Short mmCIF file of C-alpha atoms in Angstrom, two decimals:
data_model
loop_
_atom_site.label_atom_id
_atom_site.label_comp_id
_atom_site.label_asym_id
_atom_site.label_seq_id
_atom_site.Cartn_x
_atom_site.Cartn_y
_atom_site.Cartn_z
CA UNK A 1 6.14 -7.90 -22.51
CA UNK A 2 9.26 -6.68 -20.36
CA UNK A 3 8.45 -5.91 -16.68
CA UNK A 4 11.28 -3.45 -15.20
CA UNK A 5 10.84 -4.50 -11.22
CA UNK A 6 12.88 -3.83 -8.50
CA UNK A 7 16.17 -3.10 -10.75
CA UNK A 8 15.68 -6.07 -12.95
CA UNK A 9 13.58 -6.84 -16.47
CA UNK A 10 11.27 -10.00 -16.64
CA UNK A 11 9.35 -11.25 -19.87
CA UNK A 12 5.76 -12.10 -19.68
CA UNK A 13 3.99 -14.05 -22.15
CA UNK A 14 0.92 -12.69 -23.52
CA UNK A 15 -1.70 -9.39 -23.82
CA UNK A 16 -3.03 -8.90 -20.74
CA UNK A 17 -4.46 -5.99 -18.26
CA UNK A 18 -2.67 -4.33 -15.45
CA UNK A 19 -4.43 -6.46 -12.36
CA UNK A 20 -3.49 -9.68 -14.41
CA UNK A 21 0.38 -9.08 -14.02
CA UNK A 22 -0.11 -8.29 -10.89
CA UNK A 23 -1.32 -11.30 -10.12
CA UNK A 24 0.59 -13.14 -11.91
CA UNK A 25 3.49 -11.59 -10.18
CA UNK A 26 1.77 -11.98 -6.79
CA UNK A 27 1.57 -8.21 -6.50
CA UNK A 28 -0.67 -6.36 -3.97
CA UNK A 29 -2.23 -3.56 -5.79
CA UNK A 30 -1.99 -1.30 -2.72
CA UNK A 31 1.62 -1.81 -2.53
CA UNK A 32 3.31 -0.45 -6.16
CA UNK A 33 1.90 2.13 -9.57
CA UNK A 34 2.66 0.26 -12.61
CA UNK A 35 4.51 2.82 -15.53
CA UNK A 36 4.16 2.96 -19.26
CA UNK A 37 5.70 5.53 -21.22
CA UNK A 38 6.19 7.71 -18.42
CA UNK A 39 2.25 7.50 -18.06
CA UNK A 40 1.11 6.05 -14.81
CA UNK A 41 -1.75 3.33 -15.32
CA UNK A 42 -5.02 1.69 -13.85
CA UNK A 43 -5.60 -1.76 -13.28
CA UNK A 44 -8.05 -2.14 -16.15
CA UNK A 45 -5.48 -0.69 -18.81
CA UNK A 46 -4.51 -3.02 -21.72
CA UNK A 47 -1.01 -4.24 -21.99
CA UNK A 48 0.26 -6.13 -25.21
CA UNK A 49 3.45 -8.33 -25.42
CA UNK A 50 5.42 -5.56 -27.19
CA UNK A 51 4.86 -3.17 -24.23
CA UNK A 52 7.54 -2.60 -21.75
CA UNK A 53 6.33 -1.66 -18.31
CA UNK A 54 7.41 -0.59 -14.98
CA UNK A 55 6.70 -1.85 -11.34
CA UNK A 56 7.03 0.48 -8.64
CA UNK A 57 7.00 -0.88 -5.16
CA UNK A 58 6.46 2.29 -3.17
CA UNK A 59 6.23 1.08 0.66
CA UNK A 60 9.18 1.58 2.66
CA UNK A 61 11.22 0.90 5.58
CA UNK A 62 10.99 4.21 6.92
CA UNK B 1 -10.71 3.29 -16.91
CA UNK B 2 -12.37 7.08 -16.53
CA UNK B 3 -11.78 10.28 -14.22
CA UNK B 4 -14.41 10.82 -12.08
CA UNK B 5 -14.40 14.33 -12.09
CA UNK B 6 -13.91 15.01 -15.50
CA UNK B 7 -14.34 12.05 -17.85
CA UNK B 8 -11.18 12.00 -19.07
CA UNK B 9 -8.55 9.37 -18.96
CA UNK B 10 -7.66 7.75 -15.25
CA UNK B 11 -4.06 7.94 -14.05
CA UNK B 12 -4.98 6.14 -10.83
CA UNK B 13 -7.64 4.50 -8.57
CA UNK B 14 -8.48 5.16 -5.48
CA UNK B 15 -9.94 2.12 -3.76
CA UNK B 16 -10.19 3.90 -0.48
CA UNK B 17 -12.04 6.52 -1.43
CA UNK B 18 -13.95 4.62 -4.64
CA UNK B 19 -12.72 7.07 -7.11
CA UNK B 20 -10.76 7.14 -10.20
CA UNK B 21 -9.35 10.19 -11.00
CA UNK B 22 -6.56 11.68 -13.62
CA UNK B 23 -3.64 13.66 -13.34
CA UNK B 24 -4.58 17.28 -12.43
CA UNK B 25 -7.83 15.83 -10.06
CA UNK B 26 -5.37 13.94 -8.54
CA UNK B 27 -2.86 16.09 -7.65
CA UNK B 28 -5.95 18.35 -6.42
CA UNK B 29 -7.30 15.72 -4.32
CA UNK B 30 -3.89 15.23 -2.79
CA UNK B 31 -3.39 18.56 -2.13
CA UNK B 32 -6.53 19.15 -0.77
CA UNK B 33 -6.32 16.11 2.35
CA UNK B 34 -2.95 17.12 3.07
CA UNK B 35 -4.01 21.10 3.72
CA UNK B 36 -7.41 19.64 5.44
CA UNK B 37 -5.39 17.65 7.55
CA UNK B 38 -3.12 20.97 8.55
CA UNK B 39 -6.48 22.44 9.50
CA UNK B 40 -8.26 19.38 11.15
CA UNK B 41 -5.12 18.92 13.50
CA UNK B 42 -3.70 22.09 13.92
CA UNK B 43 -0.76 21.25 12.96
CA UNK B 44 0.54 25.12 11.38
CA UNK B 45 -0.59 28.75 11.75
CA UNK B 46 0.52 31.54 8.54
CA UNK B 47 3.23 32.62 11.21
CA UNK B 48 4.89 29.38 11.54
CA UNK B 49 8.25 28.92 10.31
CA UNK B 50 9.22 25.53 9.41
CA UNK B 51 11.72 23.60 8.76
CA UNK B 52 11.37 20.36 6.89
CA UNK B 53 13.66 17.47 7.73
CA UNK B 54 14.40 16.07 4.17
CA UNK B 55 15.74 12.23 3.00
CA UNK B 56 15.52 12.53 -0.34
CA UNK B 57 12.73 10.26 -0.38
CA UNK B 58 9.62 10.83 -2.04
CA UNK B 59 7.93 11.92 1.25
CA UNK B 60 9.92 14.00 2.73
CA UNK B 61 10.69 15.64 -0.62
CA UNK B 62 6.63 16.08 -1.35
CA UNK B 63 6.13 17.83 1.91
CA UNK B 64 8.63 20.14 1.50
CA UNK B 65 7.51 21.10 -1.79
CA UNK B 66 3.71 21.27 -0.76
CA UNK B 67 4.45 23.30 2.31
CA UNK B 68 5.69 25.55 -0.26
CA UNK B 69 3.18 25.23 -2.73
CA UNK B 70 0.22 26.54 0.31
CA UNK B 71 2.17 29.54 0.82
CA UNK B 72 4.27 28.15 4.49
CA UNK B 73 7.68 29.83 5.05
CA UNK B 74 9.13 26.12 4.74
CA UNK B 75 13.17 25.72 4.66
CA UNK B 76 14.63 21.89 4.72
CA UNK B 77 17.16 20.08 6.89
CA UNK B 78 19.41 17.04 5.36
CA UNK B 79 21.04 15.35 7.37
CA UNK B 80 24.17 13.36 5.73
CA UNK B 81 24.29 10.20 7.96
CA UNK B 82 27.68 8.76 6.17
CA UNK B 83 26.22 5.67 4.70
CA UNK B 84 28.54 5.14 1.83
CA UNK B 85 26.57 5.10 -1.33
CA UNK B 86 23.08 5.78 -0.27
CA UNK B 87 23.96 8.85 1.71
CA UNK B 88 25.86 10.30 -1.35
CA UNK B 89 22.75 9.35 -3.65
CA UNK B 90 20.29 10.72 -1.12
CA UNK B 91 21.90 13.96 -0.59
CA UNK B 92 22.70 14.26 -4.25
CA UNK B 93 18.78 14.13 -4.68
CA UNK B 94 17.96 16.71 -2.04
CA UNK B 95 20.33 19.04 -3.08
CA UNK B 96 18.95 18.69 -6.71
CA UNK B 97 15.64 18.94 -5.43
CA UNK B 98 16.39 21.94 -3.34
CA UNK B 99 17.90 23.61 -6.81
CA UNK B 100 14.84 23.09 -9.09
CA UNK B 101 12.06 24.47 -6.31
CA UNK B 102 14.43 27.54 -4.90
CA UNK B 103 14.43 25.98 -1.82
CA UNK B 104 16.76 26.98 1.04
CA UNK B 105 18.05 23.46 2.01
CA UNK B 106 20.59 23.40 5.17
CA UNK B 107 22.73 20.09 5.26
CA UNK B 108 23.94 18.77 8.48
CA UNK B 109 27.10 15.90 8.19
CA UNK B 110 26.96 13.90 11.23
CA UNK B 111 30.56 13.24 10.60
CA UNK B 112 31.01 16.75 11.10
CA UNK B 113 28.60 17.85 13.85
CA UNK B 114 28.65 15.17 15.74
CA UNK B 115 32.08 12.98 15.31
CA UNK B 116 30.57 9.82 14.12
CA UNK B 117 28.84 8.49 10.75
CA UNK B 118 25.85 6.36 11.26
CA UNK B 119 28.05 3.05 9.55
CA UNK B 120 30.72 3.65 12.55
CA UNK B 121 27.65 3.77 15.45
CA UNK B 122 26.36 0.29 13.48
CA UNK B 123 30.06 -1.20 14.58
CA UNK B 124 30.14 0.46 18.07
CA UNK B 125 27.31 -0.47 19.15
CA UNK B 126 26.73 -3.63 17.57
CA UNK B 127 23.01 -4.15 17.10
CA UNK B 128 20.06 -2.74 14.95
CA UNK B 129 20.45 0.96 14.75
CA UNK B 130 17.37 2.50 13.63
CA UNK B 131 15.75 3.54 17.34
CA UNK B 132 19.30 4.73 17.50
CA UNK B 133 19.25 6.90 14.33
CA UNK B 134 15.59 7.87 14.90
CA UNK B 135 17.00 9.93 18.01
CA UNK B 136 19.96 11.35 16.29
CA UNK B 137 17.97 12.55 13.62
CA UNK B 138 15.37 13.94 16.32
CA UNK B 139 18.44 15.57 18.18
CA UNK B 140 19.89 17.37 15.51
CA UNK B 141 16.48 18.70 13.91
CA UNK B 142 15.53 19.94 17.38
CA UNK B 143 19.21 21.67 17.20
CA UNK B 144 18.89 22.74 14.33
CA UNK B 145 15.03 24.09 14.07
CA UNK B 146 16.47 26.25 17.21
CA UNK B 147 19.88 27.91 16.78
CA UNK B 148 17.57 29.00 13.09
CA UNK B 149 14.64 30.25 15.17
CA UNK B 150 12.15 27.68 13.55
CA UNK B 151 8.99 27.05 15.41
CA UNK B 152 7.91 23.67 13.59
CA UNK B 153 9.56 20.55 12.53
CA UNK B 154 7.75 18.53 9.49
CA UNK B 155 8.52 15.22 8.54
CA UNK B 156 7.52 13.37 5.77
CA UNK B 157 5.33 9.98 7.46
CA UNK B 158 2.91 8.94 5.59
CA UNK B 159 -0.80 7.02 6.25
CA UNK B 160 1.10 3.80 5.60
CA UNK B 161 4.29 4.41 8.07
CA UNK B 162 1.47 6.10 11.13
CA UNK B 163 -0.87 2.98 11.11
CA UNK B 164 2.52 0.74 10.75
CA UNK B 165 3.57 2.44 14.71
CA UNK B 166 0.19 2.30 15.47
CA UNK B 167 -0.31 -1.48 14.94
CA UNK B 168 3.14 -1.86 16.43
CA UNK B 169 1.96 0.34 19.58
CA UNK B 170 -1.35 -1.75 20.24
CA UNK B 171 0.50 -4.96 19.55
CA UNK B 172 2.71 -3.99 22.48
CA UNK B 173 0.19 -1.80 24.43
CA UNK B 174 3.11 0.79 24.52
CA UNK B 175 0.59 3.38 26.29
CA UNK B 176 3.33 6.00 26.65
CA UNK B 177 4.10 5.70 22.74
CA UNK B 178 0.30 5.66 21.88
CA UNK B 179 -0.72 9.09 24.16
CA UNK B 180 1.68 10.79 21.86
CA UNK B 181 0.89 9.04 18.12
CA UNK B 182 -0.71 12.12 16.98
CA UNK B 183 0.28 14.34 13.81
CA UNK B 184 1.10 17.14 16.11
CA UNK B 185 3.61 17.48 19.21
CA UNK B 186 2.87 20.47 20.55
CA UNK B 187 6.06 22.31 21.88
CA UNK B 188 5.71 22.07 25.45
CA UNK B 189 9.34 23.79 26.34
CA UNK B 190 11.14 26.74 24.84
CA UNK B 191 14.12 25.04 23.51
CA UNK B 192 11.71 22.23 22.26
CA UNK B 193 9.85 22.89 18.77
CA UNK B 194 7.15 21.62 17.66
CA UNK B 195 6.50 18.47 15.24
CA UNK B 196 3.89 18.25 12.38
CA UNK B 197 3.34 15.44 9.67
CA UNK B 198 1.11 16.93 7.21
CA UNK B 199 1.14 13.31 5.14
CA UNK B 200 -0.57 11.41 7.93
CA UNK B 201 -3.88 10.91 6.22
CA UNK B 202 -2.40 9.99 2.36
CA UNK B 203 -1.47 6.90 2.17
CA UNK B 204 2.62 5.70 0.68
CA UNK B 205 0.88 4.45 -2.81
CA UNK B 206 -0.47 8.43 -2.64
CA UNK B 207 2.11 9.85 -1.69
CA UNK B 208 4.58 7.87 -4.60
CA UNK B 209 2.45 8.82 -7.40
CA UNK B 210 1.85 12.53 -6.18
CA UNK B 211 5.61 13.05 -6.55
CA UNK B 212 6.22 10.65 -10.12
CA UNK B 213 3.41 13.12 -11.36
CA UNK B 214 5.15 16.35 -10.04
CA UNK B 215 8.67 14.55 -11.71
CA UNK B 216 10.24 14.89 -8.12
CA UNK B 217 13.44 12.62 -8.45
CA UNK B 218 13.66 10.73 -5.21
CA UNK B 219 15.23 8.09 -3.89
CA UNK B 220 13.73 4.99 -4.13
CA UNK B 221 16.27 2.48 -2.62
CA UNK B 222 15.91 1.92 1.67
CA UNK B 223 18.27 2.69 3.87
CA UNK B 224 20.99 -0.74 3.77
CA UNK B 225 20.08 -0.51 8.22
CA UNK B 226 16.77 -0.74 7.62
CA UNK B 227 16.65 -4.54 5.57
CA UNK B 228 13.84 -6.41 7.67
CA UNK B 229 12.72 -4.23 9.53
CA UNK B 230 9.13 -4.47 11.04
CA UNK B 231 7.84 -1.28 10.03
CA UNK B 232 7.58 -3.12 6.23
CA UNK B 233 6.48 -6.24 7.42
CA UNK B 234 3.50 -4.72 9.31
CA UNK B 235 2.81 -2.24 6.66
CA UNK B 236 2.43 -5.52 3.83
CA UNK B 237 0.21 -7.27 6.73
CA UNK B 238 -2.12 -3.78 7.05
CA UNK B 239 -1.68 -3.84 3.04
CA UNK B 240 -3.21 -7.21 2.41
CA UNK B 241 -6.48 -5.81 4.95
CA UNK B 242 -6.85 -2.68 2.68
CA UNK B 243 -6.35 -4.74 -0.40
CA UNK B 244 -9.73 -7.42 0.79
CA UNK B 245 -11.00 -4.14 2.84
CA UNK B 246 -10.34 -0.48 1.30
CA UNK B 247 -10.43 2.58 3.75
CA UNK B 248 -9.18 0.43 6.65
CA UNK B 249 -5.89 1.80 7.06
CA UNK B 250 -7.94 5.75 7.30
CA UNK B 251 -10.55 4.66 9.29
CA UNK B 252 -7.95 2.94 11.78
CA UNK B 253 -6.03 5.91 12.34
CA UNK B 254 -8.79 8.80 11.60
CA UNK B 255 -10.96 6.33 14.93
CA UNK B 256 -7.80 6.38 16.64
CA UNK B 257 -6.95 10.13 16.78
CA UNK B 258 -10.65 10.58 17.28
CA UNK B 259 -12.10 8.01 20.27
CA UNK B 260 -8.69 6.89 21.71
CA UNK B 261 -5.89 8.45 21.12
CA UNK B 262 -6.86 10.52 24.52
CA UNK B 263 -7.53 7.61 26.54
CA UNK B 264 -3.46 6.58 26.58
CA UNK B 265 -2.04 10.06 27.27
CA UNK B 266 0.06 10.56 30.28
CA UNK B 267 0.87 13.34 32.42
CA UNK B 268 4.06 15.23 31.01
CA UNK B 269 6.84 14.12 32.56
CA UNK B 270 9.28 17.48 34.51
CA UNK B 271 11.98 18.87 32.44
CA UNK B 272 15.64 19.27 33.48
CA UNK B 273 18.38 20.83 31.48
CA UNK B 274 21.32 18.38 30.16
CA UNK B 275 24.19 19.64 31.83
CA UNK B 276 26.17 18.65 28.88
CA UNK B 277 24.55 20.15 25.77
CA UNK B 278 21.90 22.44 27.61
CA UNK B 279 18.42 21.14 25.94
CA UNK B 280 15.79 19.72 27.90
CA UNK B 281 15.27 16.21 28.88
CA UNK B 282 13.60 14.06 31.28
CA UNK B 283 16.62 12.23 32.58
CA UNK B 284 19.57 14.17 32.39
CA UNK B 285 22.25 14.05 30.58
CA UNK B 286 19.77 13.64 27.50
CA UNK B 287 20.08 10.31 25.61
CA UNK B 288 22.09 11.92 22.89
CA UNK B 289 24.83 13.12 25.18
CA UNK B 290 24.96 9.80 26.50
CA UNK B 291 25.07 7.79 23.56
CA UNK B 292 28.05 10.48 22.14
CA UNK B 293 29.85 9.76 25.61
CA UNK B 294 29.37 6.09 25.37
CA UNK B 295 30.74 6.38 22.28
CA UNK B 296 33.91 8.24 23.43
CA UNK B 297 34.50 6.11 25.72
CA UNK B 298 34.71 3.14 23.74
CA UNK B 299 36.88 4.72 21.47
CA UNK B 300 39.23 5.34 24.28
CA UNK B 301 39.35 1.82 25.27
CA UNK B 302 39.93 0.49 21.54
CA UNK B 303 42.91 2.73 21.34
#
């Protein structure tokens, strides 16, 4: 799947849920919303390899 | 993953508060803390006027438009610090912004008002200039909330950026800085108004998703001055508690304004007036007239 983060696009391998990217990509839940289709989505959501997703990362430096 | 209100499909979880909820039950639930937390602190009466001092980020931008969404007489302040692209991209939002809600947006160009831009005070001064441009920013929305007859200023921090300063504070038992971390200054001169920060108790993750789902187009890039700065470092440190422990980051600063907040607060300092600009200050000429005449100076001398 292609992961839009922080102004770039990365390609993971595989279905997997929300929380599992995160991890993968070392992600603190707390810290971004993840985007599909304009659609914002919980951790437990479903992702497939055709899927193209977003990363927010909404802390900032004030 | 479902709504707990309704049943129907989850937009987002709240760990916090161990709820799921979807789109409308969200945006109620956000609405609903931040006009609790206006009531719990006090922070605005119907008669207030206010005027909201807008980035173009997503927090400022959300508490200007839910000041006007609960019925407050709330009018915005941008300031245009000069910093190349992301001041152009910022204001471009705000004034955007300001055109879709109706809003009555005043923009101030430091350039203008004040003689410098923020990049030129960066080479003048030569070192980090964010305490710097924190009491610019506080100087001209004080100015400006006046000579417009405003009685409250609002900014846009968020749960995330008030435990952040209060970490920071305790770290450095900055006593001063702690008897005054509340969500409201009360005005306690004439020419001084009052400051409110209706966010404090939703958190940055909150406050981001509140203002994707209301399709408010902010700026999500930092200020280029503000690249390692501790406020972010300490925010991913208090991040990785509430990730292994959710609700710390409320409970830290609900305890705080509740049990100790009162313990650090000092007697309030005499007022003088500046001689140069005419606003109160503790030691005159007010820091702002002295960083604009240190400024001068050094102009002088590179000429």
């Amino acid at each position: 799947m292609k992961v839009e983060i922080g102004g770039r696009v990365i390609t993971l391998k595989g279905n997997k849920r929300v929380r599992e990217v995160l991890k993968e990509l070392d992600l603190n839940p707390e810290t971004v919303l993840v985007i599909r289709e304009d659609e914002l989505l919980t951790d437990d959501v479903q992702l497939y390899e055709s899927d193209e997703i977003k990363i927010v990362n909404v802390i900032s430096g004030g | 993953m479902k709504c707990k209100k309704c049943g129907e499909k989850a937009v987002i979880k709240l760990r916090a508060h161990n709820i799921s909820l979807c789109a409308p039950h969200f945006q109620e639930f956000f609405e609903r803390r931040v006009s609790e937390a206006i009531k719990k602190y006090s922070l605005l009466s119907p008669h207030d006027k206010v005027l909201v001092a807008v980035s173009g980020g997503k927090d400022s931008l959300n508490t200007w438009f839910l000041l006007k969404k609960l019925g407050y007489k709330a009018d915005a302040l941008h300031i245009d610090l000069g910093i190349d692209e992301y001041s152009k991209k910022s204001r471009e939002k705000t004034e955007k912004f300001a055109h879709k809600i109706k809003g009555n947006l005043k923009i101030v160009e430091l350039k203008e008002e004040v003689g410098f831009t923020l990049p030129h005070l960066a080479k003048r001064e030569g070192r980090k200039v964010c305490a710097t441009c924190g009491l610019i920013k506080r100087y001209v929305m004080n100015w400006k909330a006046l000579s417009g007859s405003y009685s409250a200023i609002a900014t846009g921090h968020n749960l995330d950026d008030e435990t952040a300063v209060l970490l920071s504070n305790l770290l450095n038992w900055k006593m001063g800085y702690l008897g005054r971390q509340s969500p409201l200054l009360p005005s306690w001169h004439h020419k001084l108004a009052k400051k409110i920060k209706p966010l404090c108790e939703v958190t940055e993750r909150e406050s981001a998703a509140y203002a994707i789902l209301n399709q408010i187009n902010y700026i999500s890039e930092d200020c280029p001055f503000s690249r390692g700065a501790t406020t972010i470092f300490l925010k991913s440190i208090l991040n990785q508690i509430e990730e292994k422990s959710p609700g710390t980051k409320i409970r830290f600063y609900r305890e705080f304004q509740q049990k100790a907040r009162s313990l650090f607060e000092e007697e309030k300092m005499s007022l003088s007036k500046c001689p140069t600009c005419g606003l109160p200050t503790t030691h005159p000429p007010c820091a702002f007239c002295r960083l604009k005449s240190r400024l001068l100076q050094k102009e002088g001398k590179s000429k």
